[in-house]
PDB file of C-alpha atoms in Angstrom:
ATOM      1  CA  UNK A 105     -52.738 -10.183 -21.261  1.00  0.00           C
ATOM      2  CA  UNK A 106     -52.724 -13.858 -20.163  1.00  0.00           C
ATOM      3  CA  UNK A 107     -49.586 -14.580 -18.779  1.00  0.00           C
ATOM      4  CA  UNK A 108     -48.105 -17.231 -16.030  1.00  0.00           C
ATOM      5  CA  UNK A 109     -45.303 -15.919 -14.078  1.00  0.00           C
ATOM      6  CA  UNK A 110     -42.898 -18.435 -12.118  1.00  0.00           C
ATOM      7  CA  UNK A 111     -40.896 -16.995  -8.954  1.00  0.00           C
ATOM      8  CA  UNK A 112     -39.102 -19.156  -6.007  1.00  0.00           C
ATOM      9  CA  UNK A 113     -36.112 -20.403  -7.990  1.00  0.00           C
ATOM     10  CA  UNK A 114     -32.176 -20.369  -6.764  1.00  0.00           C
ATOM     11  CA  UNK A 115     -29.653 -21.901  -5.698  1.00  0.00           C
ATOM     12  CA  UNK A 116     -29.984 -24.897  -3.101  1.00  0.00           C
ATOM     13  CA  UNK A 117     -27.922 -27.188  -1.502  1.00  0.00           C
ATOM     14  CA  UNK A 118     -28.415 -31.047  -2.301  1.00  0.00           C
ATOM     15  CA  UNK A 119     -31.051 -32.069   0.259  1.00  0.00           C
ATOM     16  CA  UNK A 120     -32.250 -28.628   0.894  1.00  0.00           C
ATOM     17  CA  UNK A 121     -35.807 -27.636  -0.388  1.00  0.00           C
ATOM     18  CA  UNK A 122     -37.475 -24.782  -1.979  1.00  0.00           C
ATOM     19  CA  UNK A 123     -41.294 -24.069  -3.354  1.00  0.00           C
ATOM     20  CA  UNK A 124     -41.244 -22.737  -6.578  1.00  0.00           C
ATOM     21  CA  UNK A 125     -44.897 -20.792  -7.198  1.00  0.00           C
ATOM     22  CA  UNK A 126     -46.909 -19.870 -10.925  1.00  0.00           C
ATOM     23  CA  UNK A 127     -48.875 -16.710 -10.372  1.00  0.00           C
ATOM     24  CA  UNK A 128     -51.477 -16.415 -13.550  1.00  0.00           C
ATOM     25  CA  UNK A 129     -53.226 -13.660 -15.015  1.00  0.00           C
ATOM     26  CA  UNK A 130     -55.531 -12.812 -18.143  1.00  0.00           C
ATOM     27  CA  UNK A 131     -56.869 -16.243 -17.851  1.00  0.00           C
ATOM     28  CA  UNK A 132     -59.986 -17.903 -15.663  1.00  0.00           C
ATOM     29  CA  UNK A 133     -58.039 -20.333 -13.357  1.00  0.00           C
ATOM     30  CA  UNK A 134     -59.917 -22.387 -12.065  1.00  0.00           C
ATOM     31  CA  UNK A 135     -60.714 -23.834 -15.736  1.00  0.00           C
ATOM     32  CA  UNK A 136     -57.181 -24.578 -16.422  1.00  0.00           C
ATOM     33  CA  UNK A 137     -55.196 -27.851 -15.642  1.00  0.00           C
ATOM     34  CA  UNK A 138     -51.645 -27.096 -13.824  1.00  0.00           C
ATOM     35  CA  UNK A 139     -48.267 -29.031 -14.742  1.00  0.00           C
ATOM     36  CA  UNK A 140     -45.209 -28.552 -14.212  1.00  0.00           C
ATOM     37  CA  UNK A 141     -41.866 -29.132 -16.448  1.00  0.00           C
ATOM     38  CA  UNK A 142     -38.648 -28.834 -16.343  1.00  0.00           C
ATOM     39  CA  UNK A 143     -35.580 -28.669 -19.061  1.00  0.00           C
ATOM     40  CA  UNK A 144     -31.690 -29.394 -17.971  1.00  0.00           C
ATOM     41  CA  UNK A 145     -28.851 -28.245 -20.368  1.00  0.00           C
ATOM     42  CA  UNK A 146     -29.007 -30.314 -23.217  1.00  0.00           C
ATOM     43  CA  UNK A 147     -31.797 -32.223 -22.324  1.00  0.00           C
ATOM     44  CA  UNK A 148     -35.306 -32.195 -23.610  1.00  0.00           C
ATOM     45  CA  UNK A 149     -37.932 -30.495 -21.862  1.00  0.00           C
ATOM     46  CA  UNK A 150     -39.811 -33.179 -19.431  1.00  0.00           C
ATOM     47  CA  UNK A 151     -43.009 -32.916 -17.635  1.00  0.00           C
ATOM     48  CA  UNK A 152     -42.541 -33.200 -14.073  1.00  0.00           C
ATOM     49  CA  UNK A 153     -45.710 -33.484 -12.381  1.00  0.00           C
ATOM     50  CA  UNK A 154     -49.609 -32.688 -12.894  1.00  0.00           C
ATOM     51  CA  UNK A 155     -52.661 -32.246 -11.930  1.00  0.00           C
ATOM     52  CA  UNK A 156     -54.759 -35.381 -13.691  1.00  0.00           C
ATOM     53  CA  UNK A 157     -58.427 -34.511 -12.700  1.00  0.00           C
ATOM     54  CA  UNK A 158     -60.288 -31.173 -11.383  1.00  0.00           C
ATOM     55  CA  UNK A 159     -60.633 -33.681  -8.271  1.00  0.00           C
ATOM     56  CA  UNK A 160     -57.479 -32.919  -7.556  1.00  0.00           C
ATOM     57  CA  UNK A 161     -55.493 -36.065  -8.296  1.00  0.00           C
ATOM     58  CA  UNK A 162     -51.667 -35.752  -8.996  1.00  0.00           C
ATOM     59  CA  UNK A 163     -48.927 -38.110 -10.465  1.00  0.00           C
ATOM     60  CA  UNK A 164     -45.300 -36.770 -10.383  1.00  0.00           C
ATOM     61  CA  UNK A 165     -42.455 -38.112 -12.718  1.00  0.00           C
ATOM     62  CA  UNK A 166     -40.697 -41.391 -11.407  1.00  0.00           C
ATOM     63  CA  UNK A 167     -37.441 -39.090 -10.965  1.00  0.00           C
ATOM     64  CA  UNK A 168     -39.198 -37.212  -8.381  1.00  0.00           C
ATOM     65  CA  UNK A 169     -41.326 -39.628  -6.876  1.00  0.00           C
ATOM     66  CA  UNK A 170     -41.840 -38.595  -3.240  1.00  0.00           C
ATOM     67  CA  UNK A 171     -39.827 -35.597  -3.326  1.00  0.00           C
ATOM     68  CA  UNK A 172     -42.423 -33.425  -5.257  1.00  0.00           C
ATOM     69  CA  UNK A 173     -45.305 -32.263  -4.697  1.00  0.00           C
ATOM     70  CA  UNK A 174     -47.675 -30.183  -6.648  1.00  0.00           C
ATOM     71  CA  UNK A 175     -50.701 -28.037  -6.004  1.00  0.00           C
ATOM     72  CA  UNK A 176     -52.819 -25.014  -6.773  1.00  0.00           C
ATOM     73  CA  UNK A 177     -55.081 -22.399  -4.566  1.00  0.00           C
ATOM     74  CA  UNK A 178     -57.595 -21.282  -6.997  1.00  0.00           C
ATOM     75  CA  UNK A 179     -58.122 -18.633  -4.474  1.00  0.00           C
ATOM     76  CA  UNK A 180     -54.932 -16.655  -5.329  1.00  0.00           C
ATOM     77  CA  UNK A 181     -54.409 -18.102  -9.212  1.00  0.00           C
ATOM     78  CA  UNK A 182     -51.429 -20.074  -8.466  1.00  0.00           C
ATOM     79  CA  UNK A 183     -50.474 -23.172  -8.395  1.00  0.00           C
ATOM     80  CA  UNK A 184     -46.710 -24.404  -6.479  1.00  0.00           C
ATOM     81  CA  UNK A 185     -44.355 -26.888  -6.650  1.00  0.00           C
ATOM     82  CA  UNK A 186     -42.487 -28.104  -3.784  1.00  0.00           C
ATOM     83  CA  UNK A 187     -39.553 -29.883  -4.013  1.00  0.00           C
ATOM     84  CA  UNK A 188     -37.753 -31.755  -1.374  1.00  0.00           C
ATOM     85  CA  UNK A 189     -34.258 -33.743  -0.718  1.00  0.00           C
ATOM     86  CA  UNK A 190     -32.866 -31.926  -3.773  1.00  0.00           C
ATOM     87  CA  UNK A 191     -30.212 -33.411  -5.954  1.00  0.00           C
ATOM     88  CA  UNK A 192     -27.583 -32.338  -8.584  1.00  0.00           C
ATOM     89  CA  UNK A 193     -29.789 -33.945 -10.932  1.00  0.00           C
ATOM     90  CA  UNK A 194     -32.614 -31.565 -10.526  1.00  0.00           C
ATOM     91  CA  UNK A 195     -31.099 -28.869 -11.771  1.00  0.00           C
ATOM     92  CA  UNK A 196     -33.175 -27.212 -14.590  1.00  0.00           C
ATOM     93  CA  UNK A 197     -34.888 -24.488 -15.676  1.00  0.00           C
ATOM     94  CA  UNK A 198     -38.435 -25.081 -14.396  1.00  0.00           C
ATOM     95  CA  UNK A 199     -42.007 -24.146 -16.072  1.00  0.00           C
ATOM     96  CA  UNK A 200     -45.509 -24.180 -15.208  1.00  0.00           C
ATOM     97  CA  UNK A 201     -48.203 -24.554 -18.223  1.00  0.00           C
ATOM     98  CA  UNK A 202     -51.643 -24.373 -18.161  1.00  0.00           C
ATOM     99  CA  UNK A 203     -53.817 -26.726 -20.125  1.00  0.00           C
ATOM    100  CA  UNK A 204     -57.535 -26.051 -20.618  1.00  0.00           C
ATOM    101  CA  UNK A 205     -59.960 -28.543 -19.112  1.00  0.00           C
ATOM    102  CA  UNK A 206     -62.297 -28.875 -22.506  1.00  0.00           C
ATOM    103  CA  UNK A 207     -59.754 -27.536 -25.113  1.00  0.00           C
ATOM    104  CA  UNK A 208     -56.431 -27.753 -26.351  1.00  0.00           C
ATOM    105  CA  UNK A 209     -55.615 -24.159 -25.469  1.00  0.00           C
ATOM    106  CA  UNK A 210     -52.591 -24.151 -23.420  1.00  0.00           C
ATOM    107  CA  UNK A 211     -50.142 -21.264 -21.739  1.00  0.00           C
ATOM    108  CA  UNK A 212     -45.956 -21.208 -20.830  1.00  0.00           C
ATOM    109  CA  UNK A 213     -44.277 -19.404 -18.332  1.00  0.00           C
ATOM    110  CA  UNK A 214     -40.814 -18.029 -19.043  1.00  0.00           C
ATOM    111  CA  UNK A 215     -39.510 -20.530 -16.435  1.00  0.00           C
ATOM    112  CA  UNK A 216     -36.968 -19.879 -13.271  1.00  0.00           C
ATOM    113  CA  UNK A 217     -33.975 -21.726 -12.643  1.00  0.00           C
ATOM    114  CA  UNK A 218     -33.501 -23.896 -10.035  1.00  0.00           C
ATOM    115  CA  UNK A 219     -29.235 -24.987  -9.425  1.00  0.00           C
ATOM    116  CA  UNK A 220     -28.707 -27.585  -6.664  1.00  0.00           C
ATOM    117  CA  UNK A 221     -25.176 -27.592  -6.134  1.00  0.00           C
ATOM    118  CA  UNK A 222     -22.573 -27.885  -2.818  1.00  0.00           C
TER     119      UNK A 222
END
């Protein structure tokens, strides 16, 4: 029954913004480290940005670097990405995994595209 299910994807102009959210199930949340990653056509998949500590320090790919922004309420199970001053280049299907804190059990979503395109 776990599952991670990613919504919020579209189409977007460049410079518009959207927040792309990972609603979990089956799974105790809170005990699970967020990421997200993305994968372009014919490109491999790449992690995009992370949670690093259960303090709740972040680092974000240098591609991305301050135009993303990630973050989780453990209240609802779901962690978000937002993602500002979008460009051509950020056009991907987008994932969220979840990585436990003490083991190297992990979970996929099925992804959601994002297209940034005039």
């Amino acid at each position: 029954q776990v599952q991670l299910v990613e919504s919020g994807g579209g189409l977007v102009q460049p410079g518009g913004s959207l927040r792309l959210s990972c609603t979990t199930f089956g799974f105790t949340f809170s005990n699970y480290r967020m990421s997200w990653y993305r994968q372009a056509p014919g490109k491999e998949r790449e992690l995009v940005a992370r949670f690093i500590s259960s303090d709740g320090d972040t680092n974000v790919a240098d591609s991305v670097k301050g135009r993303f922004t990630i973050s989780r309420d453990n209240a609802k199970n779901t962690a978000y990405l937002q993602m500002n001053n979008l460009k051509p280049e950020d056009t991907a299907v987008y994932y969220c995994k979840a990585d436990s804190w003490w083991s190297t059990r992990g979970y996929w979503g099925q992804g959601t595209q994002v297209t940034v395109s005039s």
